[in-house]
Amino acid sequence: MRRWLFVILIPVLIISGLILYDGHRIQQTLSGQSDASRLLANVSKASDEKQTDDQTWFTEQDVVSKKLTTSGPERVGQYLAATEASDKTVIVLPDDTPHQASLFSLIRLYHEQLGYHVLLVERRDTEARSSGWLDRLDLIDWTNQLIADNGPASQILYHGLGVGGATALLAAGEADVPKQLKVVISEGAYARLDDWLAFRAKENLPYPAGPSLAAASTFNKFRQDFFYGDVSVTRQTSRIMVPTLFIHGTDDQRVPSRMAYELYQAKPGLKQLYPVRGAGHDDTSSKDPENYQKRLRLFIEPFVTPL
């Protein structure tokens, strides 16, 4: 009897150990500590001429470094003041992918054509990546700091890409989001973190990763104080009271477009869904720039009062 128990117990221990080890690798990868797991693989690292031109333009501007003055970890943002007097500021939230063709072209659009102050904020990528869950608290702090600097008449927009889009929705759904927030634009956001990770695992891992993801979620609870199942952008979106525009590429291979429909359905009140046909992840603005800019303007302008 003891021999049979031993024969059964050894494989169970080995399998459990492998699951825990893989869960550890997944959690480390998701939190930005390593790239041991392929869970987030298949991210394009290509660049294009337009991205380079707009990034070069950005480096030539009078950009000021701002620090988030809270008691938490130091956060740095890059602030580009409007060329003329303005009470409008857009906070741009980047994705966690290395290729973001639309990031600097978006900044240029807001600054040159719409006359906004622009704040490009740093995400918690280096020491505590949280898929936007912890970043939402930083975003509210950034908003309050901008209002303190620019005055209570400030009009604030959030525009996030990918995980940055999810961050914008997570923050806008908080009860203490400042009333100066007027509009949220979210591009390529995931809906629920556990659902998105299961999708990524199915795409990138050659084995059923459910047990490993459960282990990773448990490890994350100890290290960052939340389970992956706690992070529901859908739930937070159901609490957003300001007009919200959801943009998503129909050919997005990183975040399935079905998640945009889930978020759109959850949002009460004023909202709009803009599916960009043929666009992938982080290239929604470059697929049809003229239509993209037109849709963006038409959505924003009714809710932002001219100075």
GROMACS .gro file of C-alpha atoms in nm:
model
  307
    1MET     CA    1   0.000   0.000   0.000
    2ARG     CA    2   0.281   0.238   0.091
    3ARG     CA    3   0.457   0.158  -0.234
    4TRP     CA    4   0.148   0.243  -0.442
    5LEU     CA    5   0.099   0.561  -0.241
    6PHE     CA    6   0.460   0.653  -0.313
    7VAL     CA    7   0.416   0.581  -0.685
    8ILE     CA    8   0.109   0.808  -0.698
    9LEU     CA    9   0.251   1.081  -0.477
   10ILE     CA   10   0.574   1.138  -0.671
   11PRO     CA   11   0.406   1.234  -1.004
   12VAL     CA   12   0.158   1.456  -0.817
   13LEU     CA   13   0.443   1.640  -0.646
   14ILE     CA   14   0.634   1.674  -0.973
   15ILE     CA   15   0.331   1.810  -1.160
   16SER     CA   16   0.247   2.047  -0.873
   17GLY     CA   17   0.605   2.169  -0.866
   18LEU     CA   18   0.602   2.233  -1.241
   19ILE     CA   19   0.273   2.425  -1.213
   20LEU     CA   20   0.409   2.639  -0.930
   21TYR     CA   21   0.733   2.703  -1.117
   22ASP     CA   22   0.547   2.799  -1.434
   23GLY     CA   23   0.311   3.018  -1.232
   24HIS     CA   24   0.611   3.193  -1.082
   25ARG     CA   25   0.756   3.255  -1.431
   26ILE     CA   26   0.424   3.391  -1.556
   27GLN     CA   27   0.385   3.626  -1.260
   28GLN     CA   28   0.741   3.752  -1.301
   29THR     CA   29   0.683   3.815  -1.671
   30LEU     CA   30   0.353   3.996  -1.614
   31SER     CA   31   0.502   4.216  -1.342
   32GLY     CA   32   0.797   4.311  -1.563
   33GLN     CA   33   1.061   4.125  -1.363
   34SER     CA   34   1.162   3.886  -1.641
   35ASP     CA   35   1.068   3.756  -1.985
   36ALA     CA   36   1.086   3.388  -1.885
   37SER     CA   37   0.732   3.307  -1.998
   38ARG     CA   38   0.609   3.339  -2.356
   39LEU     CA   39   0.265   3.445  -2.237
   40LEU     CA   40   0.303   3.793  -2.387
   41ALA     CA   41   0.499   3.687  -2.696
   42ASN     CA   42   0.427   3.777  -3.058
   43VAL     CA   43   0.443   4.151  -3.005
   44SER     CA   44   0.549   4.341  -3.314
   45LYS     CA   45   0.879   4.526  -3.281
   46ALA     CA   46   0.862   4.690  -3.620
   47SER     CA   47   0.884   5.064  -3.670
   48ASP     CA   48   0.775   5.288  -3.953
   49GLU     CA   49   0.872   5.625  -4.101
   50LYS     CA   50   0.573   5.814  -3.961
   51GLN     CA   51   0.647   5.695  -3.608
   52THR     CA   52   1.007   5.812  -3.644
   53ASP     CA   53   0.905   6.151  -3.785
   54ASP     CA   54   0.659   6.219  -3.504
   55GLN     CA   55   0.899   6.103  -3.237
   56THR     CA   56   1.168   6.330  -3.383
   57TRP     CA   57   0.916   6.615  -3.374
   58PHE     CA   58   0.848   6.543  -3.007
   59THR     CA   59   1.216   6.553  -2.914
   60GLU     CA   60   1.243   6.896  -3.077
   61GLN     CA   61   0.964   7.045  -2.863
   62ASP     CA   62   1.001   7.228  -2.533
   63VAL     CA   63   0.913   6.923  -2.324
   64VAL     CA   64   0.936   6.957  -1.946
   65SER     CA   65   0.988   6.665  -1.710
   66LYS     CA   66   0.732   6.651  -1.429
   67LYS     CA   67   0.743   6.439  -1.116
   68LEU     CA   68   0.437   6.301  -0.944
   69THR     CA   69   0.460   6.446  -0.595
   70THR     CA   70   0.293   6.177  -0.389
   71SER     CA   71   0.417   5.955  -0.109
   72GLY     CA   72   0.426   5.651  -0.339
   73PRO     CA   73   0.696   5.539  -0.584
   74GLU     CA   74   0.844   5.819  -0.795
   75ARG     CA   75   0.666   5.870  -1.127
   76VAL     CA   76   0.785   6.089  -1.412
   77GLY     CA   77   0.581   6.245  -1.691
   78GLN     CA   78   0.674   6.451  -1.996
   79TYR     CA   79   0.472   6.771  -2.024
   80LEU     CA   80   0.431   6.972  -2.343
   81ALA     CA   81   0.252   7.303  -2.288
   82ALA     CA   82   0.013   7.435  -2.551
   83THR     CA   83   0.150   7.710  -2.774
   84GLU     CA   84  -0.142   7.938  -2.686
   85ALA     CA   85  -0.344   7.989  -2.367
   86SER     CA   86  -0.553   7.681  -2.297
   87ASP     CA   87  -0.739   7.518  -2.011
   88LYS     CA   88  -0.742   7.179  -2.185
   89THR     CA   89  -0.498   6.899  -2.105
   90VAL     CA   90  -0.486   6.547  -2.241
   91ILE     CA   91  -0.311   6.277  -2.039
   92VAL     CA   92  -0.172   6.021  -2.282
   93LEU     CA   93  -0.122   5.671  -2.143
   94PRO     CA   94   0.111   5.441  -2.340
   95ASP     CA   95   0.073   5.069  -2.395
   96ASP     CA   96   0.322   4.814  -2.263
   97THR     CA   97   0.433   4.704  -2.612
   98PRO     CA   98   0.763   4.814  -2.767
   99HIS     CA   99   0.590   4.922  -3.089
  100GLN     CA  100   0.342   5.210  -3.060
  101ALA     CA  101   0.308   5.370  -3.401
  102SER     CA  102   0.032   5.603  -3.289
  103LEU     CA  103   0.177   5.737  -2.963
  104PHE     CA  104   0.372   6.040  -3.085
  105SER     CA  105   0.143   6.112  -3.378
  106LEU     CA  106  -0.138   6.127  -3.122
  107ILE     CA  107   0.057   6.374  -2.908
  108ARG     CA  108   0.123   6.585  -3.216
  109LEU     CA  109  -0.245   6.583  -3.311
  110TYR     CA  110  -0.357   6.708  -2.968
  111HIS     CA  111  -0.082   6.969  -2.947
  112GLU     CA  112  -0.071   7.112  -3.300
  113GLN     CA  113  -0.429   7.073  -3.421
  114LEU     CA  114  -0.640   7.077  -3.105
  115GLY     CA  115  -0.431   7.318  -2.894
  116TYR     CA  116  -0.402   7.100  -2.584
  117HIS     CA  117  -0.141   7.077  -2.316
  118VAL     CA  118  -0.013   6.718  -2.329
  119LEU     CA  119   0.115   6.502  -2.043
  120LEU     CA  120   0.272   6.170  -2.141
  121VAL     CA  121   0.287   5.968  -1.822
  122GLU     CA  122   0.518   5.688  -1.719
  123ARG     CA  123   0.356   5.355  -1.639
  124ARG     CA  124   0.464   5.116  -1.366
  125ASP     CA  125   0.663   4.904  -1.610
  126THR     CA  126   1.001   4.875  -1.446
  127GLU     CA  127   0.934   4.755  -1.094
  128ALA     CA  128   0.564   4.678  -1.055
  129ARG     CA  129   0.381   4.630  -1.383
  130SER     CA  130   0.017   4.572  -1.298
  131SER     CA  131  -0.169   4.583  -1.632
  132GLY     CA  132  -0.309   4.920  -1.529
  133TRP     CA  133  -0.456   4.825  -1.191
  134LEU     CA  134  -0.203   5.016  -0.981
  135ASP     CA  135  -0.148   5.277  -1.253
  136ARG     CA  136  -0.510   5.389  -1.214
  137LEU     CA  137  -0.423   5.536  -0.874
  138ASP     CA  138  -0.125   5.720  -1.022
  139LEU     CA  139  -0.348   5.858  -1.297
  140ILE     CA  140  -0.588   6.011  -1.046
  141ASP     CA  141  -0.290   6.163  -0.861
  142TRP     CA  142  -0.158   6.304  -1.191
  143THR     CA  143  -0.500   6.454  -1.262
  144ASN     CA  144  -0.516   6.624  -0.923
  145GLN     CA  145  -0.162   6.756  -0.967
  146LEU     CA  146  -0.247   6.904  -1.308
  147ILE     CA  147  -0.552   7.074  -1.160
  148ALA     CA  148  -0.339   7.217  -0.879
  149ASP     CA  149  -0.084   7.346  -1.132
  150ASN     CA  150  -0.322   7.476  -1.401
  151GLY     CA  151  -0.623   7.578  -1.193
  152PRO     CA  152  -0.967   7.438  -1.105
  153ALA     CA  153  -1.108   7.544  -1.444
  154SER     CA  154  -0.891   7.278  -1.611
  155GLN     CA  155  -1.057   7.041  -1.855
  156ILE     CA  156  -0.889   6.700  -1.858
  157LEU     CA  157  -0.904   6.419  -2.113
  158TYR     CA  158  -0.766   6.067  -2.079
  159HIS     CA  159  -0.643   5.897  -2.396
  160GLY     CA  160  -0.492   5.554  -2.348
  161LEU     CA  161  -0.349   5.293  -2.585
  162GLY     CA  162  -0.375   4.920  -2.514
  163VAL     CA  163  -0.305   4.866  -2.144
  164GLY     CA  164  -0.299   5.246  -2.121
  165GLY     CA  165  -0.656   5.243  -2.250
  166ALA     CA  166  -0.752   4.997  -1.979
  167THR     CA  167  -0.579   5.221  -1.724
  168ALA     CA  168  -0.786   5.520  -1.837
  169LEU     CA  169  -1.110   5.325  -1.792
  170LEU     CA  170  -1.000   5.183  -1.456
  171ALA     CA  171  -0.923   5.532  -1.323
  172ALA     CA  172  -1.235   5.695  -1.468
  173GLY     CA  173  -1.447   5.439  -1.285
  174GLU     CA  174  -1.311   5.536  -0.944
  175ALA     CA  175  -1.540   5.729  -0.711
  176ASP     CA  176  -1.279   5.999  -0.644
  177VAL     CA  177  -1.195   6.080  -1.005
  178PRO     CA  178  -1.189   6.464  -1.028
  179LYS     CA  179  -1.487   6.639  -1.184
  180GLN     CA  180  -1.249   6.812  -1.427
  181LEU     CA  181  -1.227   6.488  -1.625
  182LYS     CA  182  -1.445   6.554  -1.931
  183VAL     CA  183  -1.379   6.272  -2.179
  184VAL     CA  184  -1.214   5.929  -2.192
  185ILE     CA  185  -1.075   5.772  -2.510
  186SER     CA  186  -0.968   5.411  -2.486
  187GLU     CA  187  -0.795   5.224  -2.771
  188GLY     CA  188  -0.740   4.849  -2.772
  189ALA     CA  189  -0.819   4.795  -2.404
  190TYR     CA  190  -0.877   4.452  -2.253
  191ALA     CA  191  -1.201   4.393  -2.059
  192ARG     CA  192  -1.112   4.152  -1.777
  193LEU     CA  193  -0.753   4.067  -1.689
  194ASP     CA  194  -0.805   3.696  -1.622
  195ASP     CA  195  -0.995   3.658  -1.951
  196TRP     CA  196  -0.725   3.843  -2.144
  197LEU     CA  197  -0.446   3.636  -1.990
  198ALA     CA  198  -0.632   3.316  -2.074
  199PHE     CA  199  -0.658   3.440  -2.434
  200ARG     CA  200  -0.285   3.520  -2.444
  201ALA     CA  201  -0.202   3.179  -2.299
  202LYS     CA  202  -0.410   3.001  -2.562
  203GLU     CA  203  -0.233   3.199  -2.835
  204ASN     CA  204   0.125   3.170  -2.710
  205LEU     CA  205   0.166   2.868  -2.483
  206PRO     CA  206   0.168   2.508  -2.614
  207TYR     CA  207  -0.008   2.363  -2.309
  208PRO     CA  208  -0.325   2.427  -2.103
  209ALA     CA  209  -0.216   2.710  -1.876
  210GLY     CA  210  -0.517   2.738  -1.646
  211PRO     CA  211  -0.345   2.589  -1.338
  212SER     CA  212  -0.031   2.796  -1.399
  213LEU     CA  213  -0.235   3.116  -1.431
  214ALA     CA  214  -0.414   3.033  -1.105
  215ALA     CA  215  -0.076   2.987  -0.936
  216ALA     CA  216   0.053   3.311  -1.090
  217SER     CA  217  -0.253   3.495  -0.962
  218THR     CA  218  -0.189   3.365  -0.610
  219PHE     CA  219   0.176   3.470  -0.625
  220ASN     CA  220   0.064   3.813  -0.744
  221LYS     CA  221  -0.172   3.851  -0.451
  222PHE     CA  222   0.125   3.821  -0.216
  223ARG     CA  223   0.350   4.049  -0.426
  224GLN     CA  224   0.113   4.318  -0.555
  225ASP     CA  225  -0.194   4.260  -0.337
  226PHE     CA  226  -0.443   4.166  -0.606
  227PHE     CA  227  -0.559   3.854  -0.784
  228TYR     CA  228  -0.587   3.873  -1.162
  229GLY     CA  229  -0.958   3.810  -1.128
  230ASP     CA  230  -0.988   4.131  -0.923
  231VAL     CA  231  -0.903   4.345  -1.226
  232SER     CA  232  -1.222   4.401  -1.419
  233VAL     CA  233  -1.211   4.695  -1.658
  234THR     CA  234  -1.570   4.605  -1.745
  235ARG     CA  235  -1.683   4.660  -1.387
  236GLN     CA  236  -1.502   4.993  -1.362
  237THR     CA  237  -1.640   5.103  -1.699
  238SER     CA  238  -1.993   5.046  -1.571
  239ARG     CA  239  -1.924   5.325  -1.319
  240ILE     CA  240  -1.791   5.587  -1.562
  241MET     CA  241  -2.008   5.896  -1.581
  242VAL     CA  242  -1.821   6.095  -1.850
  243PRO     CA  243  -1.849   6.046  -2.228
  244THR     CA  244  -1.627   5.761  -2.345
  245LEU     CA  245  -1.502   5.663  -2.691
  246PHE     CA  246  -1.396   5.302  -2.745
  247ILE     CA  247  -1.158   5.246  -3.040
  248HIS     CA  248  -1.046   4.898  -3.143
  249GLY     CA  249  -0.890   4.741  -3.450
  250THR     CA  250  -1.098   4.462  -3.601
  251ASP     CA  251  -0.778   4.264  -3.674
  252ASP     CA  252  -0.623   4.312  -3.329
  253GLN     CA  253  -0.432   3.992  -3.250
  254ARG     CA  254  -0.318   4.101  -2.904
  255VAL     CA  255  -0.652   4.203  -2.752
  256PRO     CA  256  -0.957   4.048  -2.923
  257SER     CA  257  -1.208   4.299  -3.055
  258ARG     CA  258  -1.492   4.123  -2.869
  259MET     CA  259  -1.357   4.291  -2.553
  260ALA     CA  260  -1.433   4.636  -2.697
  261TYR     CA  261  -1.798   4.534  -2.736
  262GLU     CA  262  -1.806   4.408  -2.377
  263LEU     CA  263  -1.671   4.741  -2.252
  264TYR     CA  264  -1.906   4.941  -2.472
  265GLN     CA  265  -2.210   4.752  -2.346
  266ALA     CA  266  -2.102   4.804  -1.984
  267LYS     CA  267  -2.068   5.183  -2.015
  268PRO     CA  268  -2.379   5.380  -1.912
  269GLY     CA  269  -2.470   5.714  -2.062
  270LEU     CA  270  -2.285   5.889  -2.344
  271LYS     CA  271  -2.054   5.659  -2.538
  272GLN     CA  272  -1.942   5.564  -2.887
  273LEU     CA  273  -1.776   5.259  -3.040
  274TYR     CA  274  -1.534   5.306  -3.329
  275PRO     CA  275  -1.417   4.973  -3.478
  276VAL     CA  276  -1.129   5.042  -3.718
  277ARG     CA  277  -1.157   4.792  -4.002
  278GLY     CA  278  -0.838   4.604  -4.082
  279ALA     CA  279  -0.637   4.765  -3.800
  280GLY     CA  280  -0.424   4.565  -3.561
  281HIS     CA  281  -0.310   4.650  -3.211
  282ASP     CA  282  -0.170   5.002  -3.161
  283ASP     CA  283  -0.212   5.105  -3.525
  284THR     CA  284  -0.573   5.224  -3.527
  285SER     CA  285  -0.476   5.585  -3.603
  286SER     CA  286  -0.249   5.498  -3.895
  287LYS     CA  287  -0.498   5.275  -4.083
  288ASP     CA  288  -0.716   5.565  -4.194
  289PRO     CA  289  -0.567   5.883  -4.038
  290GLU     CA  290  -0.815   6.126  -4.191
  291ASN     CA  291  -1.122   5.940  -4.066
  292TYR     CA  292  -0.958   5.871  -3.729
  293GLN     CA  293  -0.888   6.240  -3.669
  294LYS     CA  294  -1.237   6.336  -3.782
  295ARG     CA  295  -1.403   6.085  -3.549
  296LEU     CA  296  -1.185   6.196  -3.260
  297ARG     CA  297  -1.267   6.563  -3.309
  298LEU     CA  298  -1.641   6.504  -3.351
  299PHE     CA  299  -1.655   6.304  -3.030
  300ILE     CA  300  -1.447   6.536  -2.812
  301GLU     CA  301  -1.560   6.884  -2.914
  302PRO     CA  302  -1.920   6.880  -2.780
  303PHE     CA  303  -1.796   6.801  -2.428
  304VAL     CA  304  -1.505   7.045  -2.400
  305THR     CA  305  -1.586   7.413  -2.356
  306PRO     CA  306  -1.377   7.654  -2.567
  307LEU     CA  307  -1.159   7.890  -2.365
   0.00000   0.00000   0.00000
